[in-house]
mmCIF file with all atom_site columns, C-alpha atoms and ligand atoms in Angstrom:
data_model
loop_
_atom_site.group_PDB
_atom_site.id
_atom_site.type_symbol
_atom_site.label_atom_id
_atom_site.label_alt_id
_atom_site.label_comp_id
_atom_site.label_asym_id
_atom_site.label_entity_id
_atom_site.label_seq_id
_atom_site.pdbx_PDB_ins_code
_atom_site.Cartn_x
_atom_site.Cartn_y
_atom_site.Cartn_z
_atom_site.occupancy
_atom_site.B_iso_or_equiv
_atom_site.pdbx_formal_charge
_atom_site.auth_seq_id
_atom_site.auth_comp_id
_atom_site.auth_asym_id
_atom_site.auth_atom_id
_atom_site.pdbx_PDB_model_num
ATOM   1   C CA . MET H 1 1   ? 221.859 -129.610 -0.777  1.00 0.00 ? 1   MET H CA 1
ATOM   2   C CA . LYS H 1 2   ? 220.203 -131.700 -3.187  1.00 0.00 ? 2   LYS H CA 1
ATOM   3   C CA . ASN H 1 3   ? 216.281 -131.583 -3.749  1.00 0.00 ? 3   ASN H CA 1
ATOM   4   C CA . ILE H 1 4   ? 215.117 -134.929 -3.445  1.00 0.00 ? 4   ILE H CA 1
ATOM   5   C CA . VAL H 1 5   ? 211.427 -135.805 -4.857  1.00 0.00 ? 5   VAL H CA 1
ATOM   6   C CA . VAL H 1 6   ? 209.973 -139.080 -4.260  1.00 0.00 ? 6   VAL H CA 1
ATOM   7   C CA . LEU H 1 7   ? 207.584 -140.808 -6.639  1.00 0.00 ? 7   LEU H CA 1
ATOM   8   C CA . VAL H 1 8   ? 205.107 -143.276 -4.636  1.00 0.00 ? 8   VAL H CA 1
ATOM   9   C CA . SER H 1 9   ? 201.795 -145.224 -5.764  1.00 0.00 ? 9   SER H CA 1
ATOM   10  C CA . GLY H 1 10  ? 201.010 -147.545 -2.635  1.00 0.00 ? 10  GLY H CA 1
ATOM   11  C CA . GLY H 1 11  ? 201.922 -148.217 0.951   1.00 0.00 ? 11  GLY H CA 1
ATOM   12  C CA . GLY H 1 12  ? 205.013 -146.408 0.809   1.00 0.00 ? 12  GLY H CA 1
ATOM   13  C CA . THR H 1 13  ? 206.890 -148.469 3.139   1.00 0.00 ? 13  THR H CA 1
ATOM   14  C CA . ASN H 1 14  ? 210.309 -147.423 1.028   1.00 0.00 ? 14  ASN H CA 1
ATOM   15  C CA . LEU H 1 15  ? 209.350 -143.826 1.428   1.00 0.00 ? 15  LEU H CA 1
ATOM   16  C CA . GLN H 1 16  ? 209.160 -144.359 5.201   1.00 0.00 ? 16  GLN H CA 1
ATOM   17  C CA . ALA H 1 17  ? 212.599 -145.943 5.102   1.00 0.00 ? 17  ALA H CA 1
ATOM   18  C CA . ILE H 1 18  ? 213.719 -143.025 3.343   1.00 0.00 ? 18  ILE H CA 1
ATOM   19  C CA . LEU H 1 19  ? 212.195 -140.430 5.625   1.00 0.00 ? 19  LEU H CA 1
ATOM   20  C CA . ASP H 1 20  ? 213.362 -142.730 8.944   1.00 0.00 ? 20  ASP H CA 1
ATOM   21  C CA . GLU H 1 21  ? 216.948 -142.397 7.574   1.00 0.00 ? 21  GLU H CA 1
ATOM   22  C CA . GLN H 1 22  ? 216.659 -138.891 6.809   1.00 0.00 ? 22  GLN H CA 1
ATOM   23  C CA . ASN H 1 23  ? 215.333 -138.012 10.391  1.00 0.00 ? 23  ASN H CA 1
ATOM   24  C CA . LYS H 1 24  ? 218.262 -139.546 11.524  1.00 0.00 ? 24  LYS H CA 1
ATOM   25  C CA . GLY H 1 25  ? 220.674 -137.450 9.514   1.00 0.00 ? 25  GLY H CA 1
ATOM   26  C CA . ASN H 1 26  ? 221.736 -140.216 7.075   1.00 0.00 ? 26  ASN H CA 1
ATOM   27  C CA . ILE H 1 27  ? 220.733 -138.712 3.990   1.00 0.00 ? 27  ILE H CA 1
ATOM   28  C CA . VAL H 1 28  ? 223.730 -136.630 3.568   1.00 0.00 ? 28  VAL H CA 1
ATOM   29  C CA . GLY H 1 29  ? 223.648 -133.689 1.088   1.00 0.00 ? 29  GLY H CA 1
ATOM   30  C CA . GLY H 1 30  ? 220.038 -134.038 0.169   1.00 0.00 ? 30  GLY H CA 1
ATOM   31  C CA . LYS H 1 31  ? 216.430 -133.714 1.656   1.00 0.00 ? 31  LYS H CA 1
ATOM   32  C CA . VAL H 1 32  ? 213.001 -134.703 0.410   1.00 0.00 ? 32  VAL H CA 1
ATOM   33  C CA . SER H 1 33  ? 210.960 -131.910 -0.451  1.00 0.00 ? 33  SER H CA 1
ATOM   34  C CA . CYS H 1 34  ? 208.185 -133.416 -2.112  1.00 0.00 ? 34  CYS H CA 1
ATOM   35  C CA . VAL H 1 35  ? 206.231 -136.847 -2.456  1.00 0.00 ? 35  VAL H CA 1
ATOM   36  C CA . VAL H 1 36  ? 204.233 -137.122 -5.734  1.00 0.00 ? 36  VAL H CA 1
ATOM   37  C CA . SER H 1 37  ? 201.728 -140.212 -5.765  1.00 0.00 ? 37  SER H CA 1
ATOM   38  C CA . SER H 1 38  ? 199.984 -141.657 -9.080  1.00 0.00 ? 38  SER H CA 1
ATOM   39  C CA . ASN H 1 39  ? 197.333 -142.780 -6.585  1.00 0.00 ? 39  ASN H CA 1
ATOM   40  C CA . PRO H 1 40  ? 194.743 -140.616 -4.727  1.00 0.00 ? 40  PRO H CA 1
ATOM   41  C CA . THR H 1 41  ? 194.696 -143.035 -2.242  1.00 0.00 ? 41  THR H CA 1
ATOM   42  C CA . ALA H 1 42  ? 198.059 -144.040 -1.398  1.00 0.00 ? 42  ALA H CA 1
ATOM   43  C CA . TYR H 1 43  ? 198.985 -144.403 2.133   1.00 0.00 ? 43  TYR H CA 1
ATOM   44  C CA . ALA H 1 44  ? 202.501 -143.042 1.125   1.00 0.00 ? 44  ALA H CA 1
ATOM   45  C CA . LEU H 1 45  ? 200.623 -139.938 1.092   1.00 0.00 ? 45  LEU H CA 1
ATOM   46  C CA . GLN H 1 46  ? 199.633 -140.044 5.116   1.00 0.00 ? 46  GLN H CA 1
ATOM   47  C CA . ARG H 1 47  ? 203.296 -140.904 5.929   1.00 0.00 ? 47  ARG H CA 1
ATOM   48  C CA . ALA H 1 48  ? 204.790 -137.781 3.803   1.00 0.00 ? 48  ALA H CA 1
ATOM   49  C CA . LYS H 1 49  ? 201.910 -135.650 5.401   1.00 0.00 ? 49  LYS H CA 1
ATOM   50  C CA . ASP H 1 50  ? 203.086 -137.078 9.069   1.00 0.00 ? 50  ASP H CA 1
ATOM   51  C CA . ASN H 1 51  ? 206.482 -135.876 8.253   1.00 0.00 ? 51  ASN H CA 1
ATOM   52  C CA . ASN H 1 52  ? 205.564 -132.548 6.981   1.00 0.00 ? 52  ASN H CA 1
ATOM   53  C CA . ILE H 1 53  ? 206.531 -132.903 3.448   1.00 0.00 ? 53  ILE H CA 1
ATOM   54  C CA . ASN H 1 54  ? 204.674 -131.499 0.530   1.00 0.00 ? 54  ASN H CA 1
ATOM   55  C CA . THR H 1 55  ? 202.539 -133.703 -1.289  1.00 0.00 ? 55  THR H CA 1
ATOM   56  C CA . ARG H 1 56  ? 201.035 -133.790 -4.871  1.00 0.00 ? 56  ARG H CA 1
ATOM   57  C CA . VAL H 1 57  ? 198.904 -136.266 -6.814  1.00 0.00 ? 57  VAL H CA 1
ATOM   58  C CA . LEU H 1 58  ? 198.683 -136.967 -10.401 1.00 0.00 ? 58  LEU H CA 1
ATOM   59  C CA . PRO H 1 59  ? 196.490 -139.862 -10.856 1.00 0.00 ? 59  PRO H CA 1
ATOM   60  C CA . ARG H 1 60  ? 197.442 -142.041 -13.735 1.00 0.00 ? 60  ARG H CA 1
ATOM   61  C CA . LYS H 1 61  ? 193.927 -143.150 -14.632 1.00 0.00 ? 61  LYS H CA 1
ATOM   62  C CA . ASP H 1 62  ? 193.488 -139.540 -15.689 1.00 0.00 ? 62  ASP H CA 1
ATOM   63  C CA . PHE H 1 63  ? 195.789 -139.803 -18.814 1.00 0.00 ? 63  PHE H CA 1
ATOM   64  C CA . SER H 1 64  ? 195.130 -142.219 -21.605 1.00 0.00 ? 64  SER H CA 1
ATOM   65  C CA . ASN H 1 65  ? 198.865 -142.922 -22.198 1.00 0.00 ? 65  ASN H CA 1
ATOM   66  C CA . SER H 1 66  ? 202.143 -142.972 -20.798 1.00 0.00 ? 66  SER H CA 1
ATOM   67  C CA . THR H 1 67  ? 203.556 -140.369 -23.145 1.00 0.00 ? 67  THR H CA 1
ATOM   68  C CA . ASP H 1 68  ? 200.845 -137.543 -21.755 1.00 0.00 ? 68  ASP H CA 1
ATOM   69  C CA . TYR H 1 69  ? 201.519 -138.787 -17.988 1.00 0.00 ? 69  TYR H CA 1
ATOM   70  C CA . SER H 1 70  ? 205.027 -138.535 -18.312 1.00 0.00 ? 70  SER H CA 1
ATOM   71  C CA . LYS H 1 71  ? 204.952 -135.120 -19.862 1.00 0.00 ? 71  LYS H CA 1
ATOM   72  C CA . ALA H 1 72  ? 202.615 -133.829 -16.751 1.00 0.00 ? 72  ALA H CA 1
ATOM   73  C CA . LEU H 1 73  ? 204.859 -135.427 -14.269 1.00 0.00 ? 73  LEU H CA 1
ATOM   74  C CA . LEU H 1 74  ? 207.753 -133.746 -15.877 1.00 0.00 ? 74  LEU H CA 1
ATOM   75  C CA . ASP H 1 75  ? 206.271 -130.581 -15.698 1.00 0.00 ? 75  ASP H CA 1
ATOM   76  C CA . ILE H 1 76  ? 205.836 -131.224 -11.716 1.00 0.00 ? 76  ILE H CA 1
ATOM   77  C CA . LEU H 1 77  ? 209.276 -132.013 -11.253 1.00 0.00 ? 77  LEU H CA 1
ATOM   78  C CA . ASN H 1 78  ? 210.622 -129.043 -13.062 1.00 0.00 ? 78  ASN H CA 1
ATOM   79  C CA . GLU H 1 79  ? 208.445 -127.191 -10.872 1.00 0.00 ? 79  GLU H CA 1
ATOM   80  C CA . GLU H 1 80  ? 209.641 -128.946 -7.794  1.00 0.00 ? 80  GLU H CA 1
ATOM   81  C CA . ARG H 1 81  ? 213.372 -128.053 -9.074  1.00 0.00 ? 81  ARG H CA 1
ATOM   82  C CA . ALA H 1 82  ? 214.035 -131.835 -8.499  1.00 0.00 ? 82  ALA H CA 1
ATOM   83  C CA . ASP H 1 83  ? 217.945 -132.677 -8.321  1.00 0.00 ? 83  ASP H CA 1
ATOM   84  C CA . LEU H 1 84  ? 217.102 -136.578 -7.782  1.00 0.00 ? 84  LEU H CA 1
ATOM   85  C CA . VAL H 1 85  ? 213.887 -138.256 -8.509  1.00 0.00 ? 85  VAL H CA 1
ATOM   86  C CA . VAL H 1 86  ? 213.596 -141.447 -6.300  1.00 0.00 ? 86  VAL H CA 1
ATOM   87  C CA . LEU H 1 87  ? 210.976 -143.992 -7.774  1.00 0.00 ? 87  LEU H CA 1
ATOM   88  C CA . ALA H 1 88  ? 209.734 -146.020 -4.271  1.00 0.00 ? 88  ALA H CA 1
ATOM   89  C CA . GLY H 1 89  ? 207.111 -148.383 -5.222  1.00 0.00 ? 89  GLY H CA 1
ATOM   90  C CA . PHE H 1 90  ? 205.952 -146.337 -8.325  1.00 0.00 ? 90  PHE H CA 1
ATOM   91  C CA . MET H 1 91  ? 203.930 -148.721 -10.158 1.00 0.00 ? 91  MET H CA 1
ATOM   92  C CA . THR H 1 92  ? 203.977 -146.607 -13.645 1.00 0.00 ? 92  THR H CA 1
ATOM   93  C CA . ILE H 1 93  ? 206.495 -147.110 -16.530 1.00 0.00 ? 93  ILE H CA 1
ATOM   94  C CA . LEU H 1 94  ? 207.994 -143.637 -17.351 1.00 0.00 ? 94  LEU H CA 1
ATOM   95  C CA . ASP H 1 95  ? 208.081 -142.615 -20.904 1.00 0.00 ? 95  ASP H CA 1
ATOM   96  C CA . GLU H 1 96  ? 211.123 -141.279 -22.558 1.00 0.00 ? 96  GLU H CA 1
ATOM   97  C CA . VAL H 1 97  ? 210.280 -137.422 -22.516 1.00 0.00 ? 97  VAL H CA 1
ATOM   98  C CA . LEU H 1 98  ? 210.733 -137.831 -18.855 1.00 0.00 ? 98  LEU H CA 1
ATOM   99  C CA . THR H 1 99  ? 213.761 -140.298 -18.493 1.00 0.00 ? 99  THR H CA 1
ATOM   100 C CA . ASN H 1 100 ? 215.751 -138.281 -20.961 1.00 0.00 ? 100 ASN H CA 1
ATOM   101 C CA . ALA H 1 101 ? 215.034 -135.167 -19.323 1.00 0.00 ? 101 ALA H CA 1
ATOM   102 C CA . TYR H 1 102 ? 216.471 -136.468 -16.019 1.00 0.00 ? 102 TYR H CA 1
ATOM   103 C CA . PRO H 1 103 ? 219.448 -138.685 -17.124 1.00 0.00 ? 103 PRO H CA 1
ATOM   104 C CA . TYR H 1 104 ? 221.189 -140.546 -14.376 1.00 0.00 ? 104 TYR H CA 1
ATOM   105 C CA . LYS H 1 105 ? 219.078 -138.442 -11.928 1.00 0.00 ? 105 LYS H CA 1
ATOM   106 C CA . ILE H 1 106 ? 216.143 -140.937 -11.215 1.00 0.00 ? 106 ILE H CA 1
ATOM   107 C CA . ILE H 1 107 ? 216.585 -143.968 -9.042  1.00 0.00 ? 107 ILE H CA 1
ATOM   108 C CA . ASN H 1 108 ? 214.116 -146.957 -8.621  1.00 0.00 ? 108 ASN H CA 1
ATOM   109 C CA . VAL H 1 109 ? 214.046 -149.795 -6.656  1.00 0.00 ? 109 VAL H CA 1
ATOM   110 C CA . HIS H 1 110 ? 212.949 -153.283 -8.085  1.00 0.00 ? 110 HIS H CA 1
ATOM   111 C CA . PRO H 1 111 ? 212.196 -156.209 -5.972  1.00 0.00 ? 111 PRO H CA 1
ATOM   112 C CA . ALA H 1 112 ? 214.588 -158.687 -7.905  1.00 0.00 ? 112 ALA H CA 1
ATOM   113 C CA . LEU H 1 113 ? 217.937 -159.235 -8.765  1.00 0.00 ? 113 LEU H CA 1
ATOM   114 C CA . ILE H 1 114 ? 217.797 -157.503 -12.543 1.00 0.00 ? 114 ILE H CA 1
ATOM   115 C CA . PRO H 1 115 ? 218.338 -158.811 -14.994 1.00 0.00 ? 115 PRO H CA 1
ATOM   116 C CA . SER H 1 116 ? 216.185 -161.818 -13.687 1.00 0.00 ? 116 SER H CA 1
ATOM   117 C CA . PHE H 1 117 ? 212.341 -161.203 -13.376 1.00 0.00 ? 117 PHE H CA 1
ATOM   118 C CA . CYS H 1 118 ? 212.099 -157.712 -14.456 1.00 0.00 ? 118 CYS H CA 1
ATOM   119 C CA . GLY H 1 119 ? 210.546 -155.303 -17.274 1.00 0.00 ? 119 GLY H CA 1
ATOM   120 C CA . GLU H 1 120 ? 207.013 -154.770 -18.329 1.00 0.00 ? 120 GLU H CA 1
ATOM   121 C CA . GLY H 1 121 ? 204.401 -156.614 -16.227 1.00 0.00 ? 121 GLY H CA 1
ATOM   122 C CA . TYR H 1 122 ? 206.985 -157.284 -13.382 1.00 0.00 ? 122 TYR H CA 1
ATOM   123 C CA . TYR H 1 123 ? 205.848 -155.191 -10.533 1.00 0.00 ? 123 TYR H CA 1
ATOM   124 C CA . GLY H 1 124 ? 205.170 -155.768 -6.484  1.00 0.00 ? 124 GLY H CA 1
ATOM   125 C CA . LEU H 1 125 ? 203.699 -159.113 -5.636  1.00 0.00 ? 125 LEU H CA 1
ATOM   126 C CA . LYS H 1 126 ? 203.849 -160.519 -9.316  1.00 0.00 ? 126 LYS H CA 1
ATOM   127 C CA . VAL H 1 127 ? 207.735 -160.411 -9.306  1.00 0.00 ? 127 VAL H CA 1
ATOM   128 C CA . HIS H 1 128 ? 207.663 -162.724 -6.141  1.00 0.00 ? 128 HIS H CA 1
ATOM   129 C CA . GLN H 1 129 ? 205.106 -164.973 -7.573  1.00 0.00 ? 129 GLN H CA 1
ATOM   130 C CA . ALA H 1 130 ? 207.174 -165.590 -10.538 1.00 0.00 ? 130 ALA H CA 1
ATOM   131 C CA . VAL H 1 131 ? 210.373 -165.932 -8.300  1.00 0.00 ? 131 VAL H CA 1
ATOM   132 C CA . LEU H 1 132 ? 208.527 -168.869 -6.477  1.00 0.00 ? 132 LEU H CA 1
ATOM   133 C CA . ASP H 1 133 ? 207.077 -170.026 -9.809  1.00 0.00 ? 133 ASP H CA 1
ATOM   134 C CA . TYR H 1 134 ? 210.516 -170.549 -11.181 1.00 0.00 ? 134 TYR H CA 1
ATOM   135 C CA . GLY H 1 135 ? 211.703 -172.094 -8.240  1.00 0.00 ? 135 GLY H CA 1
ATOM   136 C CA . VAL H 1 136 ? 215.068 -169.944 -7.935  1.00 0.00 ? 136 VAL H CA 1
ATOM   137 C CA . LYS H 1 137 ? 216.865 -170.211 -4.589  1.00 0.00 ? 137 LYS H CA 1
ATOM   138 C CA . VAL H 1 138 ? 218.059 -166.825 -3.993  1.00 0.00 ? 138 VAL H CA 1
ATOM   139 C CA . SER H 1 139 ? 216.207 -163.224 -4.973  1.00 0.00 ? 139 SER H CA 1
ATOM   140 C CA . GLY H 1 140 ? 216.748 -159.858 -3.708  1.00 0.00 ? 140 GLY H CA 1
ATOM   141 C CA . ALA H 1 141 ? 216.266 -156.160 -4.703  1.00 0.00 ? 141 ALA H CA 1
ATOM   142 C CA . THR H 1 142 ? 218.050 -153.907 -7.127  1.00 0.00 ? 142 THR H CA 1
ATOM   143 C CA . ILE H 1 143 ? 218.521 -150.046 -6.794  1.00 0.00 ? 143 ILE H CA 1
ATOM   144 C CA . HIS H 1 144 ? 219.013 -148.670 -10.156 1.00 0.00 ? 144 HIS H CA 1
ATOM   145 C CA . PHE H 1 145 ? 219.418 -145.594 -12.634 1.00 0.00 ? 145 PHE H CA 1
ATOM   146 C CA . VAL H 1 146 ? 216.256 -145.435 -14.530 1.00 0.00 ? 146 VAL H CA 1
ATOM   147 C CA . ASN H 1 147 ? 216.330 -144.979 -18.553 1.00 0.00 ? 147 ASN H CA 1
ATOM   148 C CA . GLU H 1 148 ? 213.852 -145.317 -21.351 1.00 0.00 ? 148 GLU H CA 1
ATOM   149 C CA . LYS H 1 149 ? 213.697 -148.943 -21.177 1.00 0.00 ? 149 LYS H CA 1
ATOM   150 C CA . ALA H 1 150 ? 211.789 -150.942 -17.887 1.00 0.00 ? 150 ALA H CA 1
ATOM   151 C CA . ASP H 1 151 ? 214.377 -152.004 -15.370 1.00 0.00 ? 151 ASP H CA 1
ATOM   152 C CA . ALA H 1 152 ? 217.055 -151.788 -17.697 1.00 0.00 ? 152 ALA H CA 1
ATOM   153 C CA . GLY H 1 153 ? 219.301 -148.720 -16.306 1.00 0.00 ? 153 GLY H CA 1
ATOM   154 C CA . ALA H 1 154 ? 222.452 -148.917 -14.691 1.00 0.00 ? 154 ALA H CA 1
ATOM   155 C CA . ILE H 1 155 ? 222.686 -150.877 -11.582 1.00 0.00 ? 155 ILE H CA 1
ATOM   156 C CA . ILE H 1 156 ? 223.878 -149.086 -8.362  1.00 0.00 ? 156 ILE H CA 1
ATOM   157 C CA . MET H 1 157 ? 223.459 -152.039 -5.683  1.00 0.00 ? 157 MET H CA 1
ATOM   158 C CA . GLN H 1 158 ? 221.980 -155.152 -5.207  1.00 0.00 ? 158 GLN H CA 1
ATOM   159 C CA . GLY H 1 159 ? 221.149 -157.428 -2.319  1.00 0.00 ? 159 GLY H CA 1
ATOM   160 C CA . VAL H 1 160 ? 220.492 -160.992 -1.966  1.00 0.00 ? 160 VAL H CA 1
ATOM   161 C CA . VAL H 1 161 ? 218.384 -163.075 0.251   1.00 0.00 ? 161 VAL H CA 1
ATOM   162 C CA . ASP H 1 162 ? 217.553 -166.738 0.599   1.00 0.00 ? 162 ASP H CA 1
ATOM   163 C CA . VAL H 1 163 ? 214.215 -168.296 -0.953  1.00 0.00 ? 163 VAL H CA 1
ATOM   164 C CA . LYS H 1 164 ? 212.485 -170.705 1.641   1.00 0.00 ? 164 LYS H CA 1
ATOM   165 C CA . ASN H 1 165 ? 210.551 -173.604 0.522   1.00 0.00 ? 165 ASN H CA 1
ATOM   166 C CA . ASP H 1 166 ? 207.425 -172.620 2.336   1.00 0.00 ? 166 ASP H CA 1
ATOM   167 C CA . ASP H 1 167 ? 207.836 -168.782 1.059   1.00 0.00 ? 167 ASP H CA 1
ATOM   168 C CA . THR H 1 168 ? 204.504 -167.299 -0.238  1.00 0.00 ? 168 THR H CA 1
ATOM   169 C CA . PRO H 1 169 ? 205.132 -163.854 -2.346  1.00 0.00 ? 169 PRO H CA 1
ATOM   170 C CA . GLN H 1 170 ? 204.038 -161.926 0.871   1.00 0.00 ? 170 GLN H CA 1
ATOM   171 C CA . THR H 1 171 ? 206.598 -163.674 2.906   1.00 0.00 ? 171 THR H CA 1
ATOM   172 C CA . LEU H 1 172 ? 209.496 -163.459 0.407   1.00 0.00 ? 172 LEU H CA 1
ATOM   173 C CA . GLN H 1 173 ? 208.156 -159.683 -0.391  1.00 0.00 ? 173 GLN H CA 1
ATOM   174 C CA . ARG H 1 174 ? 208.694 -158.854 3.292   1.00 0.00 ? 174 ARG H CA 1
ATOM   175 C CA . ARG H 1 175 ? 212.021 -160.544 3.591   1.00 0.00 ? 175 ARG H CA 1
ATOM   176 C CA . ILE H 1 176 ? 213.353 -158.694 0.551   1.00 0.00 ? 176 ILE H CA 1
ATOM   177 C CA . MET H 1 177 ? 211.999 -155.349 1.817   1.00 0.00 ? 177 MET H CA 1
ATOM   178 C CA . GLU H 1 178 ? 213.428 -155.747 5.205   1.00 0.00 ? 178 GLU H CA 1
ATOM   179 C CA . ASN H 1 179 ? 216.959 -156.986 4.652   1.00 0.00 ? 179 ASN H CA 1
ATOM   180 C CA . VAL H 1 180 ? 217.425 -155.060 1.162   1.00 0.00 ? 180 VAL H CA 1
ATOM   181 C CA . GLU H 1 181 ? 215.243 -152.430 -0.048  1.00 0.00 ? 181 GLU H CA 1
ATOM   182 C CA . TRP H 1 182 ? 214.604 -150.447 2.835   1.00 0.00 ? 182 TRP H CA 1
ATOM   183 C CA . LYS H 1 183 ? 218.468 -150.385 3.729   1.00 0.00 ? 183 LYS H CA 1
ATOM   184 C CA . LEU H 1 184 ? 219.725 -149.990 -0.036  1.00 0.00 ? 184 LEU H CA 1
ATOM   185 C CA . LEU H 1 185 ? 217.742 -147.477 -1.104  1.00 0.00 ? 185 LEU H CA 1
ATOM   186 C CA . PRO H 1 186 ? 218.176 -144.741 1.366   1.00 0.00 ? 186 PRO H CA 1
ATOM   187 C CA . LYS H 1 187 ? 222.009 -145.599 1.140   1.00 0.00 ? 187 LYS H CA 1
ATOM   188 C CA . ALA H 1 188 ? 222.047 -145.255 -2.438  1.00 0.00 ? 188 ALA H CA 1
ATOM   189 C CA . ILE H 1 189 ? 219.989 -141.877 -2.006  1.00 0.00 ? 189 ILE H CA 1
ATOM   190 C CA . SER H 1 190 ? 222.559 -140.513 0.344   1.00 0.00 ? 190 SER H CA 1
ATOM   191 C CA . LEU H 1 191 ? 225.556 -141.837 -1.910  1.00 0.00 ? 191 LEU H CA 1
ATOM   192 C CA . PHE H 1 192 ? 223.831 -139.893 -4.858  1.00 0.00 ? 192 PHE H CA 1
ATOM   193 C CA . CYS H 1 193 ? 223.452 -136.820 -2.956  1.00 0.00 ? 193 CYS H CA 1
ATOM   194 C CA . GLN H 1 194 ? 227.141 -136.756 -1.839  1.00 0.00 ? 194 GLN H CA 1
ATOM   195 C CA . ASP H 1 195 ? 228.235 -137.137 -5.776  1.00 0.00 ? 195 ASP H CA 1
ATOM   196 C CA . LYS H 1 196 ? 229.551 -140.659 -4.682  1.00 0.00 ? 196 LYS H CA 1
ATOM   197 C CA . ILE H 1 197 ? 228.292 -142.446 -7.682  1.00 0.00 ? 197 ILE H CA 1
ATOM   198 C CA . THR H 1 198 ? 229.798 -142.237 -11.222 1.00 0.00 ? 198 THR H CA 1
ATOM   199 C CA . ILE H 1 199 ? 228.890 -143.547 -14.504 1.00 0.00 ? 199 ILE H CA 1
ATOM   200 C CA . LYS H 1 200 ? 231.514 -144.982 -17.085 1.00 0.00 ? 200 LYS H CA 1
ATOM   201 C CA . ASP H 1 201 ? 230.520 -146.656 -20.383 1.00 0.00 ? 201 ASP H CA 1
ATOM   202 C CA . GLY H 1 202 ? 226.773 -146.727 -19.233 1.00 0.00 ? 202 GLY H CA 1
ATOM   203 C CA . LYS H 1 203 ? 227.716 -148.588 -15.734 1.00 0.00 ? 203 LYS H CA 1
ATOM   204 C CA . ALA H 1 204 ? 227.256 -147.030 -12.354 1.00 0.00 ? 204 ALA H CA 1
ATOM   205 C CA . TYR H 1 205 ? 230.085 -147.367 -9.824  1.00 0.00 ? 205 TYR H CA 1
ATOM   206 C CA . ILE H 1 206 ? 230.230 -146.284 -6.113  1.00 0.00 ? 206 ILE H CA 1
ATOM   207 C CA . VAL H 1 207 ? 233.275 -143.961 -5.334  1.00 0.00 ? 207 VAL H CA 1
ATOM   208 C CA . ASN H 1 208 ? 235.571 -145.395 -2.595  1.00 0.00 ? 208 ASN H CA 1
ATOM   209 C CA . ASN H 1 209 ? 236.151 -143.467 0.183   1.00 0.00 ? 209 ASN H CA 1
HETATM 210 C C1 . LIG Y 2 .   ? 208.439 -152.693 -3.131  1.00 0.00 ? 301 LIG Y C1 1
HETATM 211 O O1 . LIG Y 2 .   ? 208.751 -153.926 -2.956  1.00 0.00 ? 301 LIG Y O1 1
HETATM 212 C C2 . LIG Y 2 .   ? 209.236 -152.134 -4.349  1.00 0.00 ? 301 LIG Y C2 1
HETATM 213 O O2 . LIG Y 2 .   ? 210.463 -152.798 -4.589  1.00 0.00 ? 301 LIG Y O2 1
HETATM 214 C C3 . LIG Y 2 .   ? 207.963 -152.622 -5.599  1.00 0.00 ? 301 LIG Y C3 1
HETATM 215 O O3 . LIG Y 2 .   ? 206.881 -152.323 -4.979  1.00 0.00 ? 301 LIG Y O3 1
HETATM 216 C C4 . LIG Y 2 .   ? 206.843 -152.308 -3.459  1.00 0.00 ? 301 LIG Y C4 1
HETATM 217 C C5 . LIG Y 2 .   ? 206.486 -151.145 -3.078  1.00 0.00 ? 301 LIG Y C5 1
HETATM 218 O O4 . LIG Y 2 .   ? 206.217 -150.936 -1.801  1.00 0.00 ? 301 LIG Y O4 1
HETATM 219 N N1 . LIG Y 2 .   ? 208.239 -151.930 -6.805  1.00 0.00 ? 301 LIG Y N1 1
HETATM 220 C C6 . LIG Y 2 .   ? 208.131 -152.302 -8.045  1.00 0.00 ? 301 LIG Y C6 1
HETATM 221 O O5 . LIG Y 2 .   ? 207.577 -153.506 -7.857  1.00 0.00 ? 301 LIG Y O5 1
HETATM 222 C C7 . LIG Y 2 .   ? 208.246 -151.486 -9.014  1.00 0.00 ? 301 LIG Y C7 1
HETATM 223 N N2 . LIG Y 2 .   ? 208.206 -151.967 -10.098 1.00 0.00 ? 301 LIG Y N2 1
HETATM 224 P P1 . LIG Y 2 .   ? 206.082 -149.781 -0.700  1.00 0.00 ? 301 LIG Y P1 1
HETATM 225 O O6 . LIG Y 2 .   ? 204.743 -148.892 -1.606  1.00 0.00 ? 301 LIG Y O6 1
HETATM 226 O O7 . LIG Y 2 .   ? 205.804 -150.220 0.509   1.00 0.00 ? 301 LIG Y O7 1
HETATM 227 O O8 . LIG Y 2 .   ? 207.325 -149.140 -0.819  1.00 0.00 ? 301 LIG Y O8 1
#
């Protein structure tokens, strides 16, 4: 059974989707053992507590740089004996001291179709605002492994939604969450926990059943 640690910063609807699938028995071969928040007031912490999951808080504002923060977080992940780390709305970029310690063992959900609208500065509603400003006609979300570059690790899964003429960042975010993020993130976690994701030449492939 793989030990899953989920990192959060905010509302935690992706965490909720993971816990709902776990409670239905759909996370095969893994279990969420701990939720770590970079924000002491994140509602995601309450969602974890409601599901009797251990929580820890490591405030980003207590650290002056990303390297020191990543080192402290690495200590926590090692203490928790994480086999898989899931960034579910985690708004802090991780330094390579951490990403190198967990190669192909950290999964992120990004709310756009990588390689568009991603990288430093693209997070949360800013991503959807940029999509609307550009005028693209489809957007979506990407589940990918995390490496030392922001939003640049191997892509595991992507899903697409239409962008509508009257969308606001909020309506587009909601459509992408409901139709893509909340479905694909638990699925990717379950596949990982069953060793059904392989890496070849730096790219990720889902093993056919
Ligand atoms: C989600 O849309 C997630 O994809 C995005 O923030 C939202 C968090 O919502 N993540 C990023 O932008 C990371 N770069 P949640 O806290 O309700 O899961």
